[in-house]
Short mmCIF file of C-alpha atoms and ligand atoms in Angstrom, two decimals:
data_model
loop_
_atom_site.label_atom_id
_atom_site.label_comp_id
_atom_site.label_asym_id
_atom_site.label_seq_id
_atom_site.Cartn_x
_atom_site.Cartn_y
_atom_site.Cartn_z
CA MET A 1 0.24 0.12 -0.41
CA TRP A 2 1.58 2.91 -1.44
CA ARG A 3 0.82 6.31 0.99
CA LEU A 4 2.04 9.01 -1.90
CA PHE A 5 -0.93 10.78 -3.09
CA VAL A 6 -0.30 13.58 -5.66
CA ILE A 7 -3.42 15.22 -6.35
CA THR A 8 -3.18 18.27 -9.47
CA THR A 9 -5.36 19.72 -11.68
CA LEU A 10 -5.10 20.82 -15.67
CA ILE A 11 -7.26 22.86 -17.44
CA CYS A 12 -8.51 21.59 -20.88
CA CYS A 13 -9.95 23.60 -23.56
CA ILE A 14 -11.79 22.68 -26.64
CA GLY A 15 -10.95 24.66 -29.86
CA GLY A 16 -9.27 24.49 -32.92
CA ASP A 17 -7.78 21.71 -33.46
CA LYS A 18 -6.53 20.35 -30.53
CA ILE A 19 -7.61 20.01 -27.02
CA GLN A 20 -4.77 21.59 -24.45
CA LEU A 21 -4.26 20.60 -21.28
CA GLN A 22 -2.18 23.21 -19.17
CA LEU A 23 0.04 21.48 -16.96
CA SER A 24 0.70 22.30 -13.32
CA ASP A 25 4.75 21.98 -12.87
CA GLN A 26 3.58 19.43 -10.40
CA MET A 27 2.21 17.85 -13.04
CA LYS A 28 3.89 17.34 -15.27
CA SER A 29 7.16 16.05 -13.19
CA MET A 30 4.23 13.50 -12.07
CA LEU A 31 4.12 12.28 -15.62
CA MET A 32 7.63 12.21 -16.29
CA ASP A 33 8.38 11.41 -13.45
CA SER A 34 6.25 8.21 -13.54
CA GLN A 35 6.71 6.94 -16.88
CA TRP A 36 3.25 7.45 -17.76
CA LYS A 37 3.15 8.20 -21.71
CA HIS A 38 -0.15 8.22 -22.80
CA GLU A 39 -0.61 6.02 -25.97
CA ARG A 40 -4.62 6.53 -27.05
CA THR A 41 -8.14 7.45 -25.62
CA ASP A 42 -11.19 6.82 -26.81
CA LEU A 43 -14.28 7.94 -26.12
CA SER A 44 -17.68 6.17 -26.74
CA LEU A 45 -20.83 7.65 -26.52
CA LYS A 46 -23.57 6.45 -25.68
CA GLY A 47 -26.86 8.41 -26.27
CA PRO A 48 -26.36 12.30 -24.70
CA MET A 49 -26.10 10.80 -21.17
CA THR A 50 -23.79 8.50 -21.02
CA LEU A 51 -19.52 8.58 -21.99
CA ASP A 52 -16.86 6.09 -22.49
CA VAL A 53 -13.58 6.54 -21.64
CA HIS A 54 -10.96 4.35 -22.55
CA SER A 55 -7.53 5.94 -22.28
CA LYS A 56 -3.91 3.17 -23.04
CA PHE A 57 -1.03 4.51 -21.38
CA LYS A 58 2.63 3.21 -21.71
CA LEU A 59 4.70 2.56 -19.92
CA LYS A 60 8.77 1.80 -20.12
CA LYS A 61 7.81 -1.53 -20.08
CA GLY A 62 4.22 -2.54 -20.33
CA GLU A 63 1.49 -0.29 -20.44
CA ILE A 64 -2.22 0.13 -18.97
CA PHE A 65 -5.56 0.85 -20.17
CA ILE A 66 -7.58 2.96 -18.24
CA LYS A 67 -11.56 2.33 -18.78
CA SER A 68 -14.41 4.48 -17.19
CA ARG A 69 -17.94 5.08 -18.14
CA VAL A 70 -19.60 8.70 -16.99
CA ALA A 71 -23.02 7.52 -16.69
CA GLN A 72 -25.72 10.10 -16.16
CA LEU A 73 -28.31 7.68 -14.49
CA LYS A 74 -32.32 8.45 -15.25
CA ASP A 75 -33.08 6.28 -12.37
CA CYS A 76 -33.17 3.55 -9.97
CA THR A 77 -33.36 0.49 -12.63
CA HIS A 78 -30.33 2.54 -14.22
CA ILE A 79 -28.40 2.93 -11.30
CA LYS A 80 -29.20 -1.45 -10.84
CA MET A 81 -28.53 -2.10 -14.11
CA ASN A 82 -25.55 -0.49 -14.07
CA ARG A 83 -24.42 -1.66 -10.84
CA PRO A 84 -26.22 -5.18 -9.82
CA LEU A 85 -24.48 -5.70 -6.51
CA SER A 86 -26.35 -1.57 -5.10
CA ARG A 87 -28.02 -1.94 -2.14
CA ASP A 88 -31.17 0.34 -0.90
CA GLY A 89 -29.92 3.91 -0.34
CA ILE A 90 -29.17 7.57 -1.64
CA TYR A 91 -27.96 7.99 -5.66
CA THR A 92 -27.70 10.45 -8.17
CA ILE A 93 -30.37 10.14 -10.67
CA TYR A 94 -30.87 12.44 -14.23
CA PRO A 95 -34.12 12.51 -15.37
CA ASP A 96 -33.44 14.50 -18.30
CA LEU A 97 -30.61 16.56 -19.52
CA LYS A 98 -32.50 19.73 -18.31
CA THR A 99 -32.25 18.79 -14.93
CA LYS A 100 -30.17 21.19 -13.28
CA LYS A 101 -29.23 20.50 -9.64
CA LEU A 102 -28.64 17.05 -8.69
CA SER A 103 -31.36 14.85 -7.16
CA PHE A 104 -30.91 12.67 -4.48
CA VAL A 105 -33.00 10.05 -4.62
CA THR A 106 -33.86 7.03 -2.44
CA CYS A 107 -33.93 3.26 -4.20
CA PRO A 108 -36.20 1.36 -1.86
CA LEU A 109 -36.61 -2.19 -2.84
CA MET A 110 -33.79 -3.07 -4.79
CA GLU A 111 -35.40 -6.92 -5.89
CA ALA A 112 -33.26 -9.74 -6.72
CA ASP A 113 -34.74 -9.79 -10.02
CA GLY A 114 -32.58 -6.56 -11.03
CA ARG A 115 -35.78 -4.20 -11.31
CA SER A 116 -35.79 -1.58 -8.49
CA GLY A 117 -38.84 -0.87 -6.74
CA LYS A 118 -41.08 2.67 -6.31
CA GLU A 119 -38.74 5.66 -7.01
CA ASP A 120 -39.11 8.79 -4.41
CA ILE A 121 -38.01 11.74 -6.36
CA ASN A 122 -37.60 15.12 -3.46
CA ASP A 123 -37.25 17.47 -5.43
CA ALA A 124 -36.92 17.72 -9.41
CA GLY A 125 -40.67 16.68 -10.13
CA VAL A 126 -39.79 14.97 -12.83
CA GLN A 127 -41.35 11.61 -14.00
CA PRO A 128 -38.74 8.29 -14.69
CA MET A 129 -38.92 7.83 -18.45
CA THR A 130 -40.43 4.09 -20.01
CA ILE A 131 -37.34 2.09 -20.33
CA ALA A 132 -37.87 2.03 -23.98
CA LYS A 133 -37.42 5.32 -23.89
CA LYS A 134 -34.06 5.30 -21.38
CA MET A 135 -31.85 2.55 -24.36
CA TRP A 136 -30.34 4.77 -26.69
CA ARG A 137 -28.46 3.20 -29.10
CA LEU A 138 -26.46 5.75 -30.85
CA PHE A 139 -23.25 4.55 -30.35
CA VAL A 140 -19.93 6.71 -32.02
CA ILE A 141 -16.21 5.56 -31.33
CA THR A 142 -13.67 7.72 -32.20
CA THR A 143 -9.83 8.41 -31.44
CA LEU A 144 -7.31 11.02 -30.21
CA ILE A 145 -4.00 11.18 -29.67
CA TRP A 146 -2.57 12.33 -26.15
CA CYS A 147 0.90 13.16 -26.38
CA ILE A 148 2.55 14.28 -23.10
CA GLY A 149 5.82 17.12 -24.11
CA GLY A 150 6.38 20.62 -23.33
CA ASP A 151 3.91 22.39 -21.13
CA GLU A 152 0.98 21.04 -22.31
CA ILE A 153 -0.88 17.66 -23.34
CA GLN A 154 -2.07 18.08 -27.06
CA LEU A 155 -5.40 15.73 -27.66
CA GLN A 156 -5.09 15.78 -31.56
CA LEU A 157 -8.62 15.76 -32.12
CA SER A 158 -10.42 13.70 -35.16
CA ASP A 159 -13.23 15.80 -36.85
CA GLN A 160 -15.47 13.11 -36.28
CA MET A 161 -13.95 13.78 -32.42
CA LYS A 162 -14.54 17.82 -32.78
CA SER A 163 -18.10 17.30 -33.88
CA MET A 164 -19.08 15.19 -31.30
CA LEU A 165 -17.97 16.96 -28.73
CA MET A 166 -19.59 20.08 -30.06
CA ASP A 167 -23.09 18.65 -31.44
CA SER A 168 -23.10 16.43 -28.01
CA GLN A 169 -22.49 19.77 -25.95
CA TRP A 170 -20.18 18.16 -23.94
CA LYS A 171 -17.10 20.59 -22.44
CA HIS A 172 -14.23 19.71 -20.31
CA GLU A 173 -13.83 22.03 -17.53
CA LYS A 174 -11.22 20.10 -15.45
CA THR A 175 -9.29 16.97 -14.65
CA ASP A 176 -7.81 15.70 -11.32
CA LEU A 177 -5.04 12.70 -11.69
CA SER A 178 -3.66 11.21 -8.52
CA LEU A 179 -1.25 9.13 -8.60
CA LYS A 180 -0.49 6.57 -6.04
CA GLY A 181 2.69 5.00 -6.06
CA PRO A 182 4.07 3.57 -9.50
CA MET A 183 1.29 1.39 -10.47
CA THR A 184 -2.25 3.20 -9.89
CA LEU A 185 -3.03 6.45 -11.49
CA ASP A 186 -6.79 7.46 -10.37
CA VAL A 187 -8.30 10.75 -13.42
CA HIS A 188 -11.35 12.31 -12.16
CA SER A 189 -12.84 14.79 -15.35
CA LYS A 190 -15.48 16.97 -15.53
CA PHE A 191 -17.90 18.00 -18.31
CA LYS A 192 -20.31 20.37 -18.74
CA LEU A 193 -23.25 20.36 -20.36
CA LYS A 194 -24.97 23.23 -21.49
CA LYS A 195 -26.92 22.58 -18.45
CA GLY A 196 -26.33 20.04 -16.07
CA GLU A 197 -22.91 18.47 -15.41
CA ILE A 198 -20.98 15.11 -14.91
CA PHE A 199 -17.78 13.59 -13.53
CA ILE A 200 -15.72 10.52 -15.15
CA LYS A 201 -13.97 8.71 -12.03
CA SER A 202 -11.60 6.40 -13.39
CA ARG A 203 -8.99 4.34 -11.86
CA VAL A 204 -5.95 2.32 -13.39
CA ALA A 205 -4.83 0.32 -10.89
CA GLN A 206 -1.86 -2.19 -11.80
CA LEU A 207 -2.44 -4.35 -9.00
CA LYS A 208 0.85 -6.45 -7.87
CA ASP A 209 -0.91 -9.41 -6.65
CA CYS A 210 -4.22 -11.01 -5.53
CA THR A 211 -4.64 -9.64 -2.75
CA HIS A 212 -4.30 -6.41 -3.91
CA ILE A 213 -7.15 -7.58 -6.29
CA LYS A 214 -9.52 -8.95 -3.67
CA MET A 215 -8.76 -5.64 -1.38
CA ASN A 216 -9.68 -3.42 -4.73
CA GLN A 217 -12.80 -6.05 -5.74
CA PRO A 218 -13.77 -7.57 -2.18
CA LEU A 219 -16.49 -10.19 -4.17
CA SER A 220 -13.14 -11.41 -6.97
CA ARG A 221 -14.01 -14.97 -7.47
CA ASP A 222 -11.28 -17.82 -7.94
CA GLY A 223 -10.12 -17.43 -11.73
CA ILE A 224 -7.31 -15.97 -13.82
CA TYR A 225 -6.44 -12.11 -13.32
CA THR A 226 -3.51 -10.05 -14.65
CA ILE A 227 -0.63 -8.74 -12.50
CA TYR A 228 1.55 -6.23 -12.01
CA PRO A 229 4.45 -7.57 -9.26
CA ASP A 230 6.79 -4.73 -10.42
CA LEU A 231 6.86 -2.14 -13.05
CA LYS A 232 9.00 -4.27 -15.75
CA THR A 233 6.63 -7.07 -14.71
CA LYS A 234 3.10 -8.17 -16.31
CA LYS A 235 1.81 -11.51 -15.78
CA THR A 236 -1.77 -13.66 -16.25
CA VAL A 237 -2.04 -15.64 -13.04
CA PHE A 238 -4.49 -17.36 -11.06
CA CYS A 239 -5.82 -15.96 -8.15
CA ASP A 240 -7.46 -18.42 -5.28
CA MET A 241 -9.75 -15.63 -3.89
CA SER A 242 -11.04 -18.28 -1.51
CA THR A 243 -8.84 -20.43 0.86
CA ASP A 244 -8.47 -18.92 4.25
CA GLY A 245 -9.89 -15.78 3.05
CA GLY A 246 -8.50 -16.04 -0.11
CA GLY A 247 -5.93 -13.46 -2.10
CA TRP A 248 -3.65 -15.87 -3.02
CA THR A 249 -1.32 -15.48 -5.90
CA VAL A 250 -0.78 -19.19 -7.47
CA ILE A 251 2.77 -19.37 -8.31
CA GLN A 252 2.49 -23.08 -9.42
CA ARG A 253 -0.20 -25.88 -9.53
CA ARG A 254 0.26 -29.99 -10.56
CA LYS A 255 -3.05 -31.65 -11.57
CA GLY A 256 -2.38 -33.38 -14.18
CA ALA A 257 0.18 -34.76 -17.07
CA GLY A 258 -0.51 -32.22 -19.78
CA VAL A 259 2.56 -30.07 -19.06
CA ASN A 260 5.20 -31.13 -19.18
CA PHE A 261 8.09 -29.84 -16.29
CA THR A 262 11.14 -31.40 -17.44
CA ARG A 263 12.32 -27.86 -18.65
CA ASN A 264 15.55 -25.80 -19.00
CA TRP A 265 16.48 -22.73 -16.78
CA LYS A 266 14.60 -20.52 -19.54
CA ASP A 267 11.76 -22.16 -19.16
CA TYR A 268 11.49 -21.84 -15.41
CA LYS A 269 12.45 -18.01 -15.58
CA ASN A 270 9.73 -16.68 -17.94
CA GLY A 271 7.06 -19.47 -16.76
CA PHE A 272 5.64 -22.15 -18.82
CA GLY A 273 2.02 -24.14 -18.91
CA HIS A 274 -1.33 -22.69 -19.08
CA ILE A 275 -3.42 -20.71 -16.40
CA ASP A 276 -6.17 -22.64 -16.11
CA ASP A 277 -4.32 -25.70 -16.00
CA ASP A 278 -0.78 -26.84 -14.70
CA TYR A 279 2.10 -23.71 -14.73
CA TRP A 280 4.48 -22.33 -12.98
CA LEU A 281 4.70 -18.94 -12.98
CA GLY A 282 8.06 -18.29 -13.86
CA ASN A 283 11.51 -17.14 -11.81
CA ASP A 284 11.43 -13.78 -12.27
CA ALA A 285 8.02 -13.14 -11.56
CA ILE A 286 8.18 -15.21 -8.36
CA HIS A 287 11.29 -13.11 -7.30
CA ALA A 288 9.38 -9.66 -8.36
CA LEU A 289 6.35 -10.92 -5.86
CA THR A 290 8.19 -12.14 -3.08
CA LYS A 291 11.10 -9.43 -3.12
CA ASP A 292 9.70 -7.53 -0.45
CA GLY A 293 10.81 -10.36 1.57
CA LYS A 294 7.35 -9.94 3.35
CA GLN A 295 5.61 -12.74 1.51
CA MET A 296 4.19 -16.51 3.54
CA LEU A 297 3.54 -19.52 1.04
CA ARG A 298 1.07 -22.21 1.22
CA ILE A 299 1.40 -25.55 -0.70
CA GLU A 300 -1.96 -27.68 -0.83
CA LEU A 301 -0.89 -31.13 -1.60
CA GLN A 302 -3.69 -34.28 -2.42
CA LYS A 303 -3.48 -37.98 -2.61
CA PHE A 304 -5.01 -40.41 -5.32
CA SER A 305 -7.07 -41.52 -2.03
CA ARG A 306 -8.08 -38.27 -2.07
CA GLU A 307 -6.61 -37.17 0.94
CA LYS A 308 -5.06 -33.81 1.41
CA ALA A 309 -2.72 -31.92 2.90
CA HIS A 310 -1.52 -28.72 2.65
CA ALA A 311 1.78 -26.82 4.61
CA THR A 312 2.22 -23.10 5.45
CA TYR A 313 5.68 -21.26 5.45
CA SER A 314 5.92 -18.18 7.42
CA SER A 315 7.93 -16.33 5.08
CA PHE A 316 8.63 -17.49 1.24
CA PHE A 317 11.90 -15.77 -0.63
CA VAL A 318 13.26 -15.96 -4.00
CA ASP A 319 16.31 -14.06 -4.78
CA SER A 320 16.82 -12.56 -8.35
CA GLU A 321 18.32 -14.31 -10.95
CA ALA A 322 21.86 -12.84 -10.35
CA ASN A 323 21.62 -15.06 -7.91
CA ARG A 324 20.20 -17.79 -9.33
CA TYR A 325 16.69 -17.55 -7.35
CA GLN A 326 18.25 -18.78 -4.29
CA LEU A 327 15.01 -19.65 -1.69
CA LYS A 328 14.32 -18.43 1.55
CA LEU A 329 11.48 -19.87 4.05
CA GLY A 330 10.21 -19.36 7.25
CA THR A 331 8.64 -21.22 9.88
CA PHE A 332 6.71 -24.36 8.50
CA HIS A 333 3.25 -25.28 9.93
CA GLY A 334 1.89 -28.61 8.20
CA THR A 335 -1.73 -29.98 8.91
CA SER A 336 -1.62 -32.97 10.97
CA GLY A 337 0.68 -35.77 9.37
CA LEU A 338 2.46 -33.50 7.07
CA GLY A 339 6.29 -32.84 7.75
CA ASP A 340 8.36 -30.70 6.29
CA SER A 341 10.09 -31.68 2.93
CA LEU A 342 10.75 -28.66 1.54
CA ARG A 343 13.50 -27.30 4.63
CA HIS A 344 15.99 -29.73 2.62
CA ASN A 345 16.30 -27.55 0.16
CA ASN A 346 15.76 -24.13 2.39
CA HIS A 347 19.11 -21.58 1.10
CA MET A 348 19.49 -23.56 -2.63
CA TYR A 349 19.96 -22.55 -5.61
CA PHE A 350 17.24 -22.96 -8.62
CA SER A 351 18.77 -25.74 -10.44
CA THR A 352 17.47 -27.04 -14.01
CA ILE A 353 18.69 -29.94 -16.32
CA ASP A 354 20.73 -27.28 -18.41
CA SER A 355 22.09 -25.35 -14.69
CA ASP A 356 23.41 -28.13 -12.10
CA ASN A 357 23.55 -25.68 -8.70
CA ASP A 358 22.57 -28.14 -6.39
CA ASN A 359 24.97 -29.35 -3.77
CA ASN A 360 25.58 -32.75 -5.26
CA ARG A 361 28.20 -33.92 -7.02
CA GLY A 362 25.94 -35.40 -9.29
CA ASP A 363 23.18 -33.32 -11.78
CA CYS A 364 19.77 -33.49 -9.20
CA ALA A 365 17.52 -31.55 -11.99
CA SER A 366 18.18 -34.41 -14.90
CA VAL A 367 17.89 -37.47 -12.56
CA TYR A 368 14.62 -36.02 -11.01
CA ARG A 369 13.51 -34.48 -13.85
CA SER A 370 12.06 -31.08 -12.28
CA GLY A 371 13.61 -27.27 -11.76
CA TRP A 372 13.64 -26.98 -8.36
CA TRP A 373 15.88 -25.85 -5.60
CA HIS A 374 18.11 -28.48 -5.56
CA ASN A 375 19.76 -29.43 -2.33
CA SER A 376 21.40 -33.38 -2.36
CA CYS A 377 18.72 -33.27 -3.61
CA VAL A 378 15.22 -33.24 -2.52
CA HIS A 379 12.45 -34.61 0.03
CA SER A 380 10.30 -32.80 -1.86
CA ASN A 381 9.74 -32.67 -5.90
CA LEU A 382 6.59 -30.59 -6.32
CA ASN A 383 7.99 -30.14 -10.01
CA GLY A 384 8.70 -33.86 -11.02
CA LYS A 385 7.12 -36.10 -13.43
CA TYR A 386 3.23 -36.20 -13.40
CA ARG A 387 2.35 -40.22 -12.88
CA THR A 388 -0.60 -41.35 -12.35
CA ASP A 389 1.28 -45.37 -11.86
CA THR A 390 3.89 -43.92 -9.01
CA LYS A 391 7.69 -46.06 -8.80
CA LYS A 392 7.89 -44.17 -5.85
CA ASP A 393 11.65 -42.95 -7.71
CA GLY A 394 11.39 -39.62 -6.31
CA LYS A 395 11.62 -38.25 -9.65
CA GLU A 396 7.70 -37.67 -9.57
CA LEU A 397 5.45 -35.15 -8.03
CA SER A 398 6.23 -36.05 -4.41
CA TRP A 399 6.59 -34.67 -0.61
CA TYR A 400 8.12 -37.31 1.13
CA HIS A 401 7.61 -36.64 4.88
CA TRP A 402 3.56 -37.10 4.17
CA GLY A 403 3.33 -41.17 5.43
CA ASN A 404 7.66 -41.10 4.60
CA THR A 405 6.95 -42.33 1.26
CA TRP A 406 8.17 -41.61 -2.54
CA ALA A 407 4.24 -42.57 -3.97
CA ALA A 408 3.21 -39.67 -6.16
CA LEU A 409 0.31 -37.22 -6.15
CA LYS A 410 -2.44 -36.10 -7.75
CA SER A 411 -2.27 -32.84 -7.40
CA ALA A 412 -0.06 -29.88 -5.82
CA VAL A 413 -1.09 -25.85 -5.57
CA MET A 414 1.88 -23.50 -4.64
CA MET A 415 0.67 -20.32 -3.76
CA VAL A 416 2.08 -16.18 -2.05
CA ARG A 417 0.65 -13.92 -0.44
CA PRO A 418 1.41 -10.90 1.53
CA ILE A 419 2.08 -12.26 5.58
CA GLN A 420 -0.60 -9.16 6.96
CA ASN A 421 -2.74 -10.58 5.08
CA VAL A 422 -3.33 -13.87 7.32
CA1 CA B 501 25.56 -30.75 -8.90
#
């Protein structure tokens, strides 16, 4: 959680061939320092009351998108359609374009079928329109280019864009940007209609991990998400949002024989497999996720008998490639009957079939068919071969101190989250 919070204002004037955003010095230095580069913005106008803004910013490495919608919602039904989880409460509605003041209404009886109950408009005196009239079909998409440079941001407008902005009587008034650390940019824009005004609020959040996604969207479910462990790294990943409070970033998963885990250094460095199936996230990404030294590890195991167990390590750190992804583990805790088969690998370097960094005169990775923090060599081999007909030779997906056997396991998951989230 970054605490840095910069709010600044720019002025945007529509006129001539471009929109000029006059930047304060603070704004300029913020944009420069943080290495955001705006690439393009798409506006979609859906009827006179809704404006979608999609902006694309480019970092030195990686890129991000802003998607925002300004909806001047006419009534509680529209609010419910737009935000299905809305509860009874006070909302702002725009019964029509001429309504000058914000009308505060209570939206009672939000029903499970998505239809709102009666609306109680307290001062506007305007009756809600029928649904048929509310649903505009007009859809205009156009593009402008936004260049940051010199003393201003210039928005190069296409003729279509200019006429759209003029015809639809939107007038930009001001935009506030809030930069929260290097990864999150909030954009608040204010547009003025001939009568009435609207606000755009959008957030570009490059969320570091599944815990941040969960914090940002508490109702997130288990599934595939994009994370940005650091400014250089963008990864698609599976988030476990349900186990023990959720927020787990899955770095490894084995549940079948579909993906070969006998791989070289480069593959383990970059990651491989399929996010919805078996995969290794990649050592660079795992380093980026754990380099703050504040992550814990959870390992979930299952036998073919369907018996389950899990282990946690109070801390989990994987060093950079320069230090051969050295492993550092905190305190082990396992469910009943599960011993610590990863302790043997603590402080070890990562080894692959083409890179022997182990403590064995031989080559553990080649013998045991896995990229792992081999010592001499393994008590656990979660990247070993996937076998349903176990040979108990340690070359297969296994965790010795669970019954003191090398019997192949049915599944394994390795996942991390920040320690303070326990
Ligand atoms: Ca060796």
